[in-house]
Amino acid sequence: MSNINVKSPEVQVREVRLGSITGFEGTAEELVRCARAGNLQDKTRNFSQCMGCSSRTAFCQLSMIKDAVVVNHAPVGCSGDFFGFNFTYRVGQMERNLPPTIGRYFNTNIEEKDTIFGATQKLEATIREVYTRLKPNAVFITTSCASSIIGDDVESVANSLTDELGIPVVACFCEGFRSKIWTTGFDSAYHSIVRKIVKPPRKKSNKVNIINFWGSHIFDEILKPLGYEPNYIVPFSTIADLEYISEAAATIQICPTLGTYLGAALEEIYGVPEIKAPPAYGIAGTDNWMRELGKVLDRQEEIEKIIVKEHIRVIPILEEYREKLKGKTAYVTAGASHGHALISLLKELGLSVQGAAIFHHDPVYDNGKPDSDTLLHTINTYGDVHNYNVCNKQAFELVNILNRMRPDIMIARHGGMTLWGAKLGIPTLLIGDEQFGFGYQGVLNYAERILETLDNREFVSNLAKHSSMPYTKWWLEQNPFSFLGGNVHVEVY
Amino acid sequence: MAKKIKQIAIYGKGGIGKSTTTSNISAALSVAGYKVMQFGCDPKSDSTNTLRGGNYIPTVLDTLREKNTVKAHEVIFEGFNGIYCVEAGGPAPGVGCAGRGIITAVQLFKQQNIFEELDLDFVIYDVLGDVVCGGFAVPIREGIAEHVFTVSSADFMAVYAANNLFKGIHKYSNSGGALLGGVIANSINAPYAKEIIDDFAKQTHTQVVEYVPRSVTVTQSELQGKTTIEAAPDSKQAKIYKSLAAKIAGHEKSKVPSPLDVKELRRWAARWGDYLLALETGEMRPEAAGNL
């Protein structure tokens, strides 16, 4: 049965839709096997540290639509992440030579009185004010735990203001408490876009949707020689761009953790084929992905030529890097699918991946195809990963593991995770541009950056000497998964 | 030393007669010479209606809606025989959070030390229906009230609500929450009703404080916008309310009840159902009820 239901204002959370989990320790192969057997069960932690929430991930995608406004219907504390996204937005503008514009983010400042009496009037007033000031082409309303607990009828407000203002006013239900898997927020953002912004296609175009964050535009080079034009969504697109993503020739996701819902929704509702092969990381992964791209875009011959040409160009250089990186060990921490991609890349470069702390696990993506499983693909191509841990940014587990493993390098995708490597004197590499490692050139890009990081070992060594750890010796001597187990904190009635 | 104010919360299923009972207790205590405040914790804000001649008073939350700071004195209104009447009020139906409203209203009074200032003997909280959420458990949880009484008839849903209340009391009993004074058995007219409520009290290790029969005097008084104590002070029903009030005034030691779990409660109800059916068909005599 399909998981895409645009008639419902809310997207189903990943736990329900995909059976996703946030707690696991074992091997990657074991995890995939359990998932395929259909008996994957979340292991609850009875101690948990700070992490993200769906509101932030929904905001991540909606906040950089150039001509829209986001109204966060929440207590003002929930807007604490605005500045970070504004920073990313401004940096992205510079990289794209766009005129400098500050992010147009607003918060309704729900206070105690509003929780008692309801805050929809405040929401309406905020949206009218925002419209008067900025004349946006759409307004997205992101919900919060507070607005949802009191049951504010956000959908009705959105619908009546759509009629009143003549622009789409779209409710995005992304309250944090609904899901432990914060990537549900991406799905919420896409659900609101598919539900209220995207229109049926007028004709098919030569555009290819690229579902991404804010990375470099590497797909121009890949698609233009094939006669196609990339359309990067959702950050840095406009409402008009999004209206006709239904006309695209295909959809590419740089990461299925990010784009699983939108890719599947566009295919199911508007027949836009989704490139279902796991994204192009590592040589074998890129070959596989390129071939599927060729198939979907009907450019198989051209793709085969590119593969041959790129192998000739890349593999000799890669051999040199492999030689330099021989015998090095690595540990990975990242979101799910991108984490799998990083494991592939590191293994391609000949490093020994000692383990990984991956933020959640989707046993299946929305397209329902086992071939799309990025972890399975990594295991099949490069072998198993021992010490595979699923944890939603639980730093205490990571620190304990790193302290035991002491890899030569830690690779992290998220800010806030790298410091733990550095404090322990482990060279740590943070790469924010998710497109950096994509495709044939991506393998070389990564190799170069890893070597640079390893060369500068003295920096983290000195840093470690002058750092103190908040974790006690007691904790560092415990099993890192001491707090991971079957609902131990839940009183069973 | 300041005298000890006795704070009491009265809970029970919606429509069971909580406000009628509470207002009559307040009136009876007042007539007995005590200084009493009745604090209605229901968005309908009709708890104190019969103490005010059928008139509604502005609520704490209505006042709070209009302005940011509310002085407790602005929302206290004098009722029958000098009883202080307060209504917490609530949001419009289907909007916001009434539970949070109760918390806010109760805290507003607590912060302003108003009970001490008014030199009260009794504060009686008349709390909406069942313990539906944290907001409505506040008078129990924070130990604002010391003693809780529940109004229940012999109807299963009323007993169910009372049992839920016991669960709430049980939950907070180790953290300084209010304890249970007992059950006020309301609308006890049918011969078996008393037995049912007695049995429930026995099962849950509590007591019945008073049996209050259904009476047309109450209806007549309420139609005049008055409590029975005010409208028919010498009636039989007024005597019952006065007796109840005296028992509550003299009540010292509340206990932790032993609520039944849902399955036990349903089994208990089913046994009574079978018994009542047998009684109707003449297969069993009422005195055999003790064996149930």
Tab-separated table of N, CA, C and O in Angstrom, chain A residues 391-427:
chain	number	residue	atom	x	y	z
A	391	CYS	N	22.357	5.655	16.426
A	391	CYS	CA	22.110	6.516	17.593
A	391	CYS	C	21.798	7.915	17.109
A	391	CYS	O	22.430	8.421	16.198
A	392	ASN	N	20.777	8.529	17.701
A	392	ASN	CA	20.420	9.880	17.277
A	392	ASN	C	21.294	10.918	17.977
A	392	ASN	O	20.869	11.560	18.927
A	393	LYS	N	22.516	11.025	17.504
A	393	LYS	CA	23.492	11.994	18.021
A	393	LYS	C	23.748	11.835	19.516
A	393	LYS	O	23.790	12.825	20.230
A	394	GLN	N	23.855	10.613	19.980
A	394	GLN	CA	24.121	10.421	21.405
A	394	GLN	C	25.625	10.517	21.636
A	394	GLN	O	26.360	9.532	21.530
A	395	ALA	N	26.081	11.723	21.996
A	395	ALA	CA	27.512	11.994	22.097
A	395	ALA	C	28.188	11.094	23.125
A	395	ALA	O	29.333	10.690	22.942
A	396	PHE	N	27.481	10.766	24.202
A	396	PHE	CA	28.138	9.962	25.248
A	396	PHE	C	28.554	8.581	24.733
A	396	PHE	O	29.594	8.066	25.127
A	397	GLU	N	27.760	8.027	23.827
A	397	GLU	CA	28.130	6.733	23.240
A	397	GLU	C	29.332	6.915	22.312
A	397	GLU	O	30.278	6.138	22.332
A	398	LEU	N	29.259	7.974	21.509
A	398	LEU	CA	30.320	8.232	20.534
A	398	LEU	C	31.672	8.402	21.231
A	398	LEU	O	32.679	7.825	20.817
A	399	VAL	N	31.683	9.205	22.297
A	399	VAL	CA	32.932	9.480	23.013
A	399	VAL	C	33.514	8.177	23.558
A	399	VAL	O	34.714	7.907	23.420
A	400	ASN	N	32.657	7.385	24.155
A	400	ASN	CA	33.098	6.113	24.723
A	400	ASN	C	33.713	5.216	23.633
A	400	ASN	O	34.785	4.640	23.808
A	401	ILE	N	33.026	5.160	22.484
A	401	ILE	CA	33.506	4.306	21.384
A	401	ILE	C	34.841	4.821	20.840
A	401	ILE	O	35.795	4.069	20.661
A	402	LEU	N	34.905	6.135	20.606
A	402	LEU	CA	36.133	6.719	20.040
A	402	LEU	C	37.317	6.507	20.980
A	402	LEU	O	38.437	6.252	20.549
A	403	ASN	N	37.027	6.632	22.278
A	403	ASN	CA	38.083	6.463	23.268
A	403	ASN	C	38.658	5.055	23.224
A	403	ASN	O	39.846	4.850	23.464
A	404	ARG	N	37.826	4.084	22.879
A	404	ARG	CA	38.299	2.709	22.776
A	404	ARG	C	39.005	2.461	21.440
A	404	ARG	O	40.044	1.838	21.384
A	405	MET	N	38.393	2.970	20.376
A	405	MET	CA	38.876	2.618	19.042
A	405	MET	C	40.082	3.435	18.604
A	405	MET	O	40.934	2.935	17.891
A	406	ARG	N	40.099	4.679	18.972
A	406	ARG	CA	41.199	5.577	18.592
A	406	ARG	C	41.535	5.433	17.097
A	406	ARG	O	42.654	5.033	16.734
A	407	PRO	N	40.586	5.713	16.214
A	407	PRO	CA	40.893	5.581	14.782
A	407	PRO	C	41.892	6.659	14.334
A	407	PRO	O	42.097	7.646	15.051
A	408	ASP	N	42.468	6.463	13.158
A	408	ASP	CA	43.388	7.490	12.630
A	408	ASP	C	42.620	8.734	12.218
A	408	ASP	O	43.161	9.828	12.212
A	409	ILE	N	41.363	8.545	11.844
A	409	ILE	CA	40.568	9.713	11.434
A	409	ILE	C	39.081	9.464	11.732
A	409	ILE	O	38.613	8.320	11.671
A	410	MET	N	38.398	10.541	12.118
A	410	MET	CA	36.942	10.447	12.218
A	410	MET	C	36.343	11.356	11.148
A	410	MET	O	36.812	12.490	10.957
A	411	ILE	N	35.342	10.848	10.456
A	411	ILE	CA	34.652	11.660	9.453
A	411	ILE	C	33.272	11.987	9.995
A	411	ILE	O	32.529	11.084	10.403
A	412	ALA	N	32.930	13.260	10.044
A	412	ALA	CA	31.610	13.659	10.549
A	412	ALA	C	30.930	14.549	9.530
A	412	ALA	O	31.572	15.335	8.839
A	413	ARG	N	29.638	14.398	9.463
A	413	ARG	CA	28.867	15.205	8.509
A	413	ARG	C	28.231	16.405	9.210
A	413	ARG	O	27.844	17.362	8.574
A	414	HIS	N	28.097	16.306	10.533
A	414	HIS	CA	27.391	17.363	11.257
A	414	HIS	C	28.290	18.108	12.228
A	414	HIS	O	29.081	17.489	12.942
A	415	GLY	N	28.103	19.419	12.240
A	415	GLY	CA	28.781	20.244	13.233
A	415	GLY	C	28.339	19.796	14.607
A	415	GLY	O	27.228	19.310	14.780
A	416	GLY	N	29.196	19.945	15.600
A	416	GLY	CA	28.816	19.527	16.950
A	416	GLY	C	29.240	18.107	17.252
A	416	GLY	O	29.213	17.679	18.401
A	417	MET	N	29.621	17.350	16.228
A	417	MET	CA	30.089	15.981	16.468
A	417	MET	C	31.616	15.916	16.394
A	417	MET	O	32.238	15.054	17.000
A	418	THR	N	32.202	16.838	15.631
A	418	THR	CA	33.642	16.770	15.386
A	418	THR	C	34.460	17.010	16.652
A	418	THR	O	35.545	16.481	16.800
A	419	LEU	N	33.943	17.839	17.554
A	419	LEU	CA	34.750	18.199	18.719
A	419	LEU	C	35.142	16.991	19.541
A	419	LEU	O	36.177	16.979	20.183
A	420	TRP	N	34.318	15.942	19.498
A	420	TRP	CA	34.618	14.779	20.336
A	420	TRP	C	35.861	14.065	19.828
A	420	TRP	O	36.648	13.553	20.629
A	421	GLY	N	36.044	14.049	18.516
A	421	GLY	CA	37.276	13.487	17.980
A	421	GLY	C	38.454	14.352	18.389
A	421	GLY	O	39.464	13.869	18.906
A	422	ALA	N	38.305	15.652	18.176
A	422	ALA	CA	39.403	16.578	18.443
A	422	ALA	C	39.827	16.539	19.915
A	422	ALA	O	41.015	16.539	20.229
A	423	LYS	N	38.856	16.468	20.812
A	423	LYS	CA	39.185	16.440	22.239
A	423	LYS	C	39.986	15.199	22.619
A	423	LYS	O	40.714	15.193	23.595
A	424	LEU	N	39.789	14.149	21.848
A	424	LEU	CA	40.532	12.910	22.115
A	424	LEU	C	41.818	12.836	21.278
A	424	LEU	O	42.510	11.819	21.281
A	425	GLY	N	42.099	13.883	20.532
A	425	GLY	CA	43.315	13.920	19.715
A	425	GLY	C	43.188	13.124	18.424
A	425	GLY	O	44.197	12.733	17.836
A	426	ILE	N	41.969	12.871	17.998
A	426	ILE	CA	41.758	12.122	16.755
A	426	ILE	C	41.482	13.118	15.620
A	426	ILE	O	40.550	13.922	15.717
A	427	PRO	N	42.295	13.119	14.564
A	427	PRO	CA	42.026	14.037	13.455
A	427	PRO	C	40.601	13.825	12.939
A	427	PRO	O	40.187	12.679	12.727
